[in-house]
CSV table of C-alpha atoms in Angstrom, one decimal:
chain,number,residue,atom,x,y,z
A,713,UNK,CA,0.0,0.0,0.0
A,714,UNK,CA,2.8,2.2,0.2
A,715,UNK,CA,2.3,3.2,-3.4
A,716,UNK,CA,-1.4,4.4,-2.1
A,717,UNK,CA,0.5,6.9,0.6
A,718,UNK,CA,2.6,8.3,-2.5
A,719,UNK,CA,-0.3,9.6,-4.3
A,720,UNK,CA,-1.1,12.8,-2.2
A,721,UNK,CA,3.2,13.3,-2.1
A,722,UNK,CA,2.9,13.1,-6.2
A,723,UNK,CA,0.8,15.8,-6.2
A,724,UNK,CA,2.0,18.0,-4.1
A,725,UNK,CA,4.8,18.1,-6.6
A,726,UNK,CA,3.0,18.9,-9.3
A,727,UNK,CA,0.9,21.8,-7.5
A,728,UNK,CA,4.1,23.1,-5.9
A,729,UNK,CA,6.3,22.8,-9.2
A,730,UNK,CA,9.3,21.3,-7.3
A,731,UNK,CA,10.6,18.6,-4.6
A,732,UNK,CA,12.0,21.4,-2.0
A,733,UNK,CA,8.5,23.3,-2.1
A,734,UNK,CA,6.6,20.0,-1.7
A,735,UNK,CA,8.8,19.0,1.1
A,736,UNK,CA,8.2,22.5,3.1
A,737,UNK,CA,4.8,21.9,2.3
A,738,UNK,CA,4.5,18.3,3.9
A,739,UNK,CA,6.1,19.0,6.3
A,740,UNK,CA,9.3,16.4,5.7
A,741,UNK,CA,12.6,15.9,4.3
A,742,UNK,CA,13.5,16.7,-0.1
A,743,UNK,CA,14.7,12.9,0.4
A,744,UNK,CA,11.7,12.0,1.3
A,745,UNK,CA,9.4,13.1,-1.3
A,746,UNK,CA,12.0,12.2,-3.8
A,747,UNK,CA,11.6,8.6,-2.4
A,748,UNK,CA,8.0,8.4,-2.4
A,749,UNK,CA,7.6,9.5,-5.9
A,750,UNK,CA,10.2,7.1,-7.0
A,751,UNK,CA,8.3,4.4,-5.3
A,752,UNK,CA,5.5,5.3,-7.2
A,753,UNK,CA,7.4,5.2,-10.6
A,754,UNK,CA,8.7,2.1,-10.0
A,755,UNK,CA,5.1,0.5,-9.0
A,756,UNK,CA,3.6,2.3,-12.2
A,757,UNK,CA,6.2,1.0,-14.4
A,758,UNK,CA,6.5,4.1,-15.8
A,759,UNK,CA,8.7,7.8,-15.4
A,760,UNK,CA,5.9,10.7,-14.3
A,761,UNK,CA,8.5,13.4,-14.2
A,762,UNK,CA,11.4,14.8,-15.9
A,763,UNK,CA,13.8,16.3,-13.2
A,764,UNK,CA,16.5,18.6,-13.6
A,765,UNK,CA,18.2,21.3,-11.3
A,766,UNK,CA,16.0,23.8,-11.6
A,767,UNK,CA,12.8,22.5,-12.1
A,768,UNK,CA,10.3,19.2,-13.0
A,769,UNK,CA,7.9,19.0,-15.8
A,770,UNK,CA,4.9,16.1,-16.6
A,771,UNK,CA,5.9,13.4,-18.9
A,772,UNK,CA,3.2,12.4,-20.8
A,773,UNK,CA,2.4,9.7,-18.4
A,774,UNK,CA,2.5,11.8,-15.6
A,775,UNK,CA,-0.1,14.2,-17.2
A,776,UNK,CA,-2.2,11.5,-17.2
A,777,UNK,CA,-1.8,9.6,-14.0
A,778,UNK,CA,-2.1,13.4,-12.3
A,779,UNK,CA,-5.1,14.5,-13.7
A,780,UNK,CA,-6.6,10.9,-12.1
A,781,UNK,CA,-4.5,11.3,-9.4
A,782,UNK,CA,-6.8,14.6,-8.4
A,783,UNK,CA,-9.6,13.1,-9.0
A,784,UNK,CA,-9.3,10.1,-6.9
A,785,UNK,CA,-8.0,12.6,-4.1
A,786,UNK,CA,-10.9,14.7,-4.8
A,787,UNK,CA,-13.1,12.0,-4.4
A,788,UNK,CA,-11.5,10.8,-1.0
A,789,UNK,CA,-12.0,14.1,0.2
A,790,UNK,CA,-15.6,13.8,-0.6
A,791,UNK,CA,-16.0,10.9,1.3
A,792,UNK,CA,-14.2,11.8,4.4
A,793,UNK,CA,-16.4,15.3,4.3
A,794,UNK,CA,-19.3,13.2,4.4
A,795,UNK,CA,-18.0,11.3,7.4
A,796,UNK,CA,-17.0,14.4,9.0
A,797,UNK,CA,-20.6,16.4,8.6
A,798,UNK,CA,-22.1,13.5,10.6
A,799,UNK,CA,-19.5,14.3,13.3
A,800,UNK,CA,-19.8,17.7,13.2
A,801,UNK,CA,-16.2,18.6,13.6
A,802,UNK,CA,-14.2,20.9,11.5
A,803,UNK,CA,-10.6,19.5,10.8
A,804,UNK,CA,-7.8,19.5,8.5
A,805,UNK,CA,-5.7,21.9,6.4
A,806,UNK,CA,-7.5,24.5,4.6
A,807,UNK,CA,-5.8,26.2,1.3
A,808,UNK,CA,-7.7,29.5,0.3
A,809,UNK,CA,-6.6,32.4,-2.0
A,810,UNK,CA,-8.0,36.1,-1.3
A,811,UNK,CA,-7.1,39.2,-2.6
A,812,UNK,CA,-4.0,41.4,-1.4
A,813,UNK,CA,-5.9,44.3,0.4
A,814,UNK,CA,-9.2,42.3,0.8
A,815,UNK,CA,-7.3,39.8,2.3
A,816,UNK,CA,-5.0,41.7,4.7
A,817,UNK,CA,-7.6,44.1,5.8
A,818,UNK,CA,-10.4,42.1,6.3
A,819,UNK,CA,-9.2,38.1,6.1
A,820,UNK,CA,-6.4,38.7,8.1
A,821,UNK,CA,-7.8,39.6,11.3
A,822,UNK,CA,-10.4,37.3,11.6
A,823,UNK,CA,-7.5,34.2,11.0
A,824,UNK,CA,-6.2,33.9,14.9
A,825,UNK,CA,-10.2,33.4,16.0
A,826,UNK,CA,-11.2,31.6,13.6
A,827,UNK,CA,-7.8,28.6,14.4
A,828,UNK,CA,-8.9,29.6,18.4
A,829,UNK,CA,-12.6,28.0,17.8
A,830,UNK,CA,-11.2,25.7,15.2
A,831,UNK,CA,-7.9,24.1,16.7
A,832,UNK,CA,-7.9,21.0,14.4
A,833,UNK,CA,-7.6,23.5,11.3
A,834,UNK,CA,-4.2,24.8,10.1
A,835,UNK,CA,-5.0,27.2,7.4
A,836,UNK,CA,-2.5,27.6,4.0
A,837,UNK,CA,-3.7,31.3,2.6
A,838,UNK,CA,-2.2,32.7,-0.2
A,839,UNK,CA,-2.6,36.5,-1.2
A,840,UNK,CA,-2.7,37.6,-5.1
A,841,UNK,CA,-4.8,39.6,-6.8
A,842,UNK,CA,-4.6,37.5,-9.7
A,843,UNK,CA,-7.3,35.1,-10.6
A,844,UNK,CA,-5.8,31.2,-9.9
A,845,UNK,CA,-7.0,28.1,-11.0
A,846,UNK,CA,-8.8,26.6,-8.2
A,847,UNK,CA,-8.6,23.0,-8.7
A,848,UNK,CA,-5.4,23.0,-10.4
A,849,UNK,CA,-3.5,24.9,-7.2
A,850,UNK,CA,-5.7,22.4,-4.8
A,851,UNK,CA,-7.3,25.3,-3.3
A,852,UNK,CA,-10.4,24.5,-0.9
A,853,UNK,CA,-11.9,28.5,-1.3
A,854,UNK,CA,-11.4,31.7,-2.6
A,855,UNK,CA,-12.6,35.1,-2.0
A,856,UNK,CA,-13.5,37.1,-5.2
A,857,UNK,CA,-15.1,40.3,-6.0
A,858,UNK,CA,-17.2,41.3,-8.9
A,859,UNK,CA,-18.2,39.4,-12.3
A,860,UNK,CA,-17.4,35.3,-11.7
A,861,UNK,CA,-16.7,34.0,-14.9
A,862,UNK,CA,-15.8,30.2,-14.2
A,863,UNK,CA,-19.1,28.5,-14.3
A,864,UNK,CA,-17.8,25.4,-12.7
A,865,UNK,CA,-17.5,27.2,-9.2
A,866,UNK,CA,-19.9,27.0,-6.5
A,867,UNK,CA,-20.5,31.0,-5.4
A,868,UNK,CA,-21.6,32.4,-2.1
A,869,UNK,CA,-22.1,35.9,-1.5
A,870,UNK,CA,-20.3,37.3,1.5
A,871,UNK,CA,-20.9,41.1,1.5
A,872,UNK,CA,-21.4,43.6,-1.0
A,873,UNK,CA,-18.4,45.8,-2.9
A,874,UNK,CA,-19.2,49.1,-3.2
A,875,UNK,CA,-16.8,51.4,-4.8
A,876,UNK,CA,-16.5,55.5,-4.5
A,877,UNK,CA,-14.8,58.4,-6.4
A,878,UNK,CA,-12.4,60.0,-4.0
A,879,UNK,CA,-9.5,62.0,-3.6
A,880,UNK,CA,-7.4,64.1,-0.4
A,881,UNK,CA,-7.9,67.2,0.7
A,882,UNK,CA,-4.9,68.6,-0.2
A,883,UNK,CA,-5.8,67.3,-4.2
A,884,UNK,CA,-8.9,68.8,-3.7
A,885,UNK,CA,-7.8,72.2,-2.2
A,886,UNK,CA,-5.2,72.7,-5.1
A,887,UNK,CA,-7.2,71.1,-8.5
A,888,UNK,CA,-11.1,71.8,-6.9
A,889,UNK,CA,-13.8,69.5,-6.4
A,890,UNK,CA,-15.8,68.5,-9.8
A,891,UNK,CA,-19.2,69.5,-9.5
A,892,UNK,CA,-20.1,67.4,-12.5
A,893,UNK,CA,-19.0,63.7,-14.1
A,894,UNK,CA,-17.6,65.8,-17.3
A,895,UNK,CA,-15.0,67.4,-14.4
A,896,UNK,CA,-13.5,64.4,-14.2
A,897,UNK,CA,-11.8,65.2,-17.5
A,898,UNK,CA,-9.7,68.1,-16.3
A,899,UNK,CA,-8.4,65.8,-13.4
A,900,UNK,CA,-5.7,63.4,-13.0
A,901,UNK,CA,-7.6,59.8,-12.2
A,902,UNK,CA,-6.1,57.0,-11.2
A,903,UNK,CA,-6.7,53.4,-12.0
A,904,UNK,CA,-6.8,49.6,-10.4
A,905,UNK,CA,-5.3,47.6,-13.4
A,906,UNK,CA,-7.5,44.7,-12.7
A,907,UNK,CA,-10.6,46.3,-13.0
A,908,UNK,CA,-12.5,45.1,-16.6
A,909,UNK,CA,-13.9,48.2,-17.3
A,910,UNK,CA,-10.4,50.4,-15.5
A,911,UNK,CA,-10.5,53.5,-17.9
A,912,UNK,CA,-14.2,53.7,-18.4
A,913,UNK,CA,-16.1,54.9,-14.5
A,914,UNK,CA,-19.8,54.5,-14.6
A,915,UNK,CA,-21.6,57.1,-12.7
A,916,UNK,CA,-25.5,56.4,-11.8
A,917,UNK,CA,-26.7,60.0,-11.3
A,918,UNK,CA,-30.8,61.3,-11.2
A,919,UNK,CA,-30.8,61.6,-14.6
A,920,UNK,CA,-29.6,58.1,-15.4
A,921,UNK,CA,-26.0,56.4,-15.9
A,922,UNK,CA,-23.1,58.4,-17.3
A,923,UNK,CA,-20.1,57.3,-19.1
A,924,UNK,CA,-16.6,59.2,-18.3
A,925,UNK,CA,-13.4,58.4,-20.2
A,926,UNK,CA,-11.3,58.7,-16.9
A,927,UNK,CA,-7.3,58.8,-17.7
A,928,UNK,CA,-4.6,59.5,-15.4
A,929,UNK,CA,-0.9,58.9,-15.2
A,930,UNK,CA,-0.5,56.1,-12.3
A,931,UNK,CA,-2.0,52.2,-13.0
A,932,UNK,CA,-1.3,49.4,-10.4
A,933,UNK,CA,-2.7,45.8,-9.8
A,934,UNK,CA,-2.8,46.5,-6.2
A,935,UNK,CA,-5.4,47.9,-3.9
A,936,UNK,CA,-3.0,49.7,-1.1
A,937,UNK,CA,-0.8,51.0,-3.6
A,938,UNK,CA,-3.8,52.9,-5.4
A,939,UNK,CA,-5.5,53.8,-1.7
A,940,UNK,CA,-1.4,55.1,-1.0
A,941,UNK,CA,-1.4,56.9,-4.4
A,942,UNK,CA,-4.9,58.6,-3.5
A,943,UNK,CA,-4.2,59.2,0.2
A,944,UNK,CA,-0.6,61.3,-1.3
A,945,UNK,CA,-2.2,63.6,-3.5
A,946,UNK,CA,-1.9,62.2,-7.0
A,947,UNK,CA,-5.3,62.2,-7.9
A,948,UNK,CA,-8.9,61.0,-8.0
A,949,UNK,CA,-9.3,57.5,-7.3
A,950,UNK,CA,-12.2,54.8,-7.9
A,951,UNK,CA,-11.6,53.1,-4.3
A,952,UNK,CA,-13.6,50.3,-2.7
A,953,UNK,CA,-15.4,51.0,0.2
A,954,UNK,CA,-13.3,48.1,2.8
A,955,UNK,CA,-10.3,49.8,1.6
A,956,UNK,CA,-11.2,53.6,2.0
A,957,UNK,CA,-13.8,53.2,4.4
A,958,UNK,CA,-11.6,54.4,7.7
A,959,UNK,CA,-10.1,57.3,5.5
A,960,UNK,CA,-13.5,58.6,4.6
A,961,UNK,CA,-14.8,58.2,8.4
A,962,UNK,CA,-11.2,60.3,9.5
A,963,UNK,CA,-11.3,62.8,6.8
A,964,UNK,CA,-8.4,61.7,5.3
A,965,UNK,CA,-10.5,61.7,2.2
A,966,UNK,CA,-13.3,62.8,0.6
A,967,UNK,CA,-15.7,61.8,-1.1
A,968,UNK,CA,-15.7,63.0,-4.9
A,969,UNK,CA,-19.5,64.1,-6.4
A,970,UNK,CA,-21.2,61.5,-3.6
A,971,UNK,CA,-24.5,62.9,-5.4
A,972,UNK,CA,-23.5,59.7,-7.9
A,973,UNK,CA,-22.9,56.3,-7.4
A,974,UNK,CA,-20.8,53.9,-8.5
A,975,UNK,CA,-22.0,50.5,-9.9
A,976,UNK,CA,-21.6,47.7,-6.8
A,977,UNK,CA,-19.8,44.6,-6.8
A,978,UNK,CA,-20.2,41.8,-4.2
A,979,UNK,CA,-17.3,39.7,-2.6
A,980,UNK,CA,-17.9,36.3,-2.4
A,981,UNK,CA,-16.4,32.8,-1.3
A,982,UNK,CA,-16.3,30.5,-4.3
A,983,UNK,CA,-15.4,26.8,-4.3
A,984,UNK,CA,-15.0,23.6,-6.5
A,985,UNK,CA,-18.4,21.9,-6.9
A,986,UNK,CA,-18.5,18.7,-4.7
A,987,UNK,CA,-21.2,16.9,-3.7
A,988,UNK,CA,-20.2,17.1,0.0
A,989,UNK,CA,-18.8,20.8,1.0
A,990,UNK,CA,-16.1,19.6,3.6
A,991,UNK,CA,-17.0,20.8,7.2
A,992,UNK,CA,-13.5,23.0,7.4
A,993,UNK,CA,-14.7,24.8,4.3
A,994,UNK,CA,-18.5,25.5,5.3
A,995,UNK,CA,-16.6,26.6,8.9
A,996,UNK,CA,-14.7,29.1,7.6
A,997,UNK,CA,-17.5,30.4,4.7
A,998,UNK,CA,-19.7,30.8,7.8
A,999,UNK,CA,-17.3,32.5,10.5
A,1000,UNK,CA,-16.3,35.7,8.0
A,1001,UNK,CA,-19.7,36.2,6.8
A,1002,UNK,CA,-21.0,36.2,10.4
A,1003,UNK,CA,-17.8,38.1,11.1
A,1004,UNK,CA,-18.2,40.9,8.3
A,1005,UNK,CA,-21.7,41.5,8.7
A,1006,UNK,CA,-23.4,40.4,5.4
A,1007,UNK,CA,-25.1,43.0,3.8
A,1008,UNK,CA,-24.2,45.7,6.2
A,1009,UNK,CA,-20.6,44.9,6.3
A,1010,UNK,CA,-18.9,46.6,9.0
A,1011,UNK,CA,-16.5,48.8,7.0
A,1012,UNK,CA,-19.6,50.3,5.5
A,1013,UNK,CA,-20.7,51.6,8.9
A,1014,UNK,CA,-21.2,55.9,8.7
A,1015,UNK,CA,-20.7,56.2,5.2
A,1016,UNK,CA,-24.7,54.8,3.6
A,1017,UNK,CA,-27.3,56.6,3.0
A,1018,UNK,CA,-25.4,59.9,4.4
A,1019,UNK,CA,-22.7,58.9,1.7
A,1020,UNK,CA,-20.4,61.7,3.5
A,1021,UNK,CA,-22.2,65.0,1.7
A,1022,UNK,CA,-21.4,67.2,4.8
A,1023,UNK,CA,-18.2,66.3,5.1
A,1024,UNK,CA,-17.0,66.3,1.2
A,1025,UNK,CA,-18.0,70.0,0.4
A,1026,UNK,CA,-15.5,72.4,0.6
């Protein structure tokens, strides 16, 4: 059976891209990962990877005997779920991905109580703003905002995204406030690269949605460093509300023509579909909605229906 036992070491390989990273990932020695997946060459009959210094690649064997490999773990997993929803206890390790600022402001904190109530958790989170592969980098969850594209994934809504125009006083006091969404032309606005629609800002107004061409000389794929660039004076920023909440609330910014919204998103935990969601993953899906607030989530709290007028006229 020791063949069986190499399986899950296989794996890790292939999701980790290497021997070393496998190894810190298990928890044991290079030598011993090495040894399991030779074992499991030599029972097979057959070479699943070519090795060299730097790095391992999939022979064509090995693409096949991993993609069945997953699926037989997969299906494992399923059946000790079941088990486990009968007993009622959350254990295991848990791999999610969330977003960089999502995930540090909000994700973050929550992490020490959550592994307090949960002891027989460890949790594996990696940060990126990127969109991953969830079954390829054998991730149990993921948080996402706005449009989810992959079909195959099982969505549920956490809290919504909202997203405001705003910009520091000190931008403000030297450029003006707009007083109109055709303003924004004369200004210097700033983008999130990851945004599908990043030069184009929608603004719902009384008189229906308007359209502004919104260009600017700073782009970056990450939340803080566009909250930074905003907070500094560059310009007029389309910010979510988790990130620029607090800044709003201390007057470290303000709000820009809060007359007009902006469309809203919604963050939400998505998963592989499986017939059995394991208990860790339903855990943790339920503690940072209940922890966040739903609807009404927490960073929210001052800035809807008021949406800052008083304090965003100068």
């Amino acid at each position: 059976m020791e063949h069986i036992n190499a399986i899950p070491v296989f794996v890790t390989v292939v999701e980790q891209r290497g021997f070393a990273a496998a190894a810190r990932q298990l928890g044991v020695s290079k030598s011993a990962v090495s040894k399991r997946v030779s074992l499991l060459e030599e029972h097979l009959g057959a070479r699943l990877l070519h090795r060299s210094t730097r790095n391992i690649s999939l022979t064509e064997a090995g693409e096949l005997y991993y993609a069945r490999a997953v699926d037989a773990l997969a299906a494992a997993q399923e059946a000790e779920s079941a088990v486990a929803q009968l007993q009622g206890k959350p254990k295991g390790r848990l791999k999610i991905n969330v977003p960089m600022t999502f995930g540090r402001l909000h994700i973050a904190p929550l992490i020490p109580k959550f592994l307090k109530n949960n002891p027989e958790i460890s949790i594996d989170m990696i940060m990126d703003d990127r969109l991953v592969d969830l079954v390829d980098g054998g991730f149990d969850l993921a948080i996402r905002g706005g449009r989810l594209q992959d079909s195959s994934l099982i969505a549920r809504k956490i809290a919504p995204c909202r997203n405001v125009l705003a910009a520091s006083p000190g931008y403000l006091d030297e450029f003006g406030m707009p007083e109109n969404p055709e303003d924004l032309h004369h200004h210097n606005c700033l983008h999130y690269a990851y945004f599908s629609d990043q030069q184009e800002w929608t603004l719902e107004g009384a008189d229906g949605p308007i359209k502004i061409e919104a260009s600017g000389n700073f782009q970056v794929n990450n939340g803080d460093a566009l909250t930074v660039a905003v907070l500094g004076g560059c310009g007029i920023g389309r910010l979510t509300t988790f990130a620029a909440g607090d800044y709003l609330r201390s007057g470290e910014l303000r709000q820009v023509l809060p007359e007009y919204t902006l469309p809203t998103q919604n963050m939400y935990a998505v998963y592989p579909a499986r017939q059995y969601l394991p208990t860790k993953t339903r855990s943790f899906i339920d503690f940072i909605s209940s922890e966040i607030g739903g609807d009404e989530p927490y960073w929210d709290d001052g800035l809807y229906p008021s949406n800052l007028s008083t304090s965003n006229t100068r």
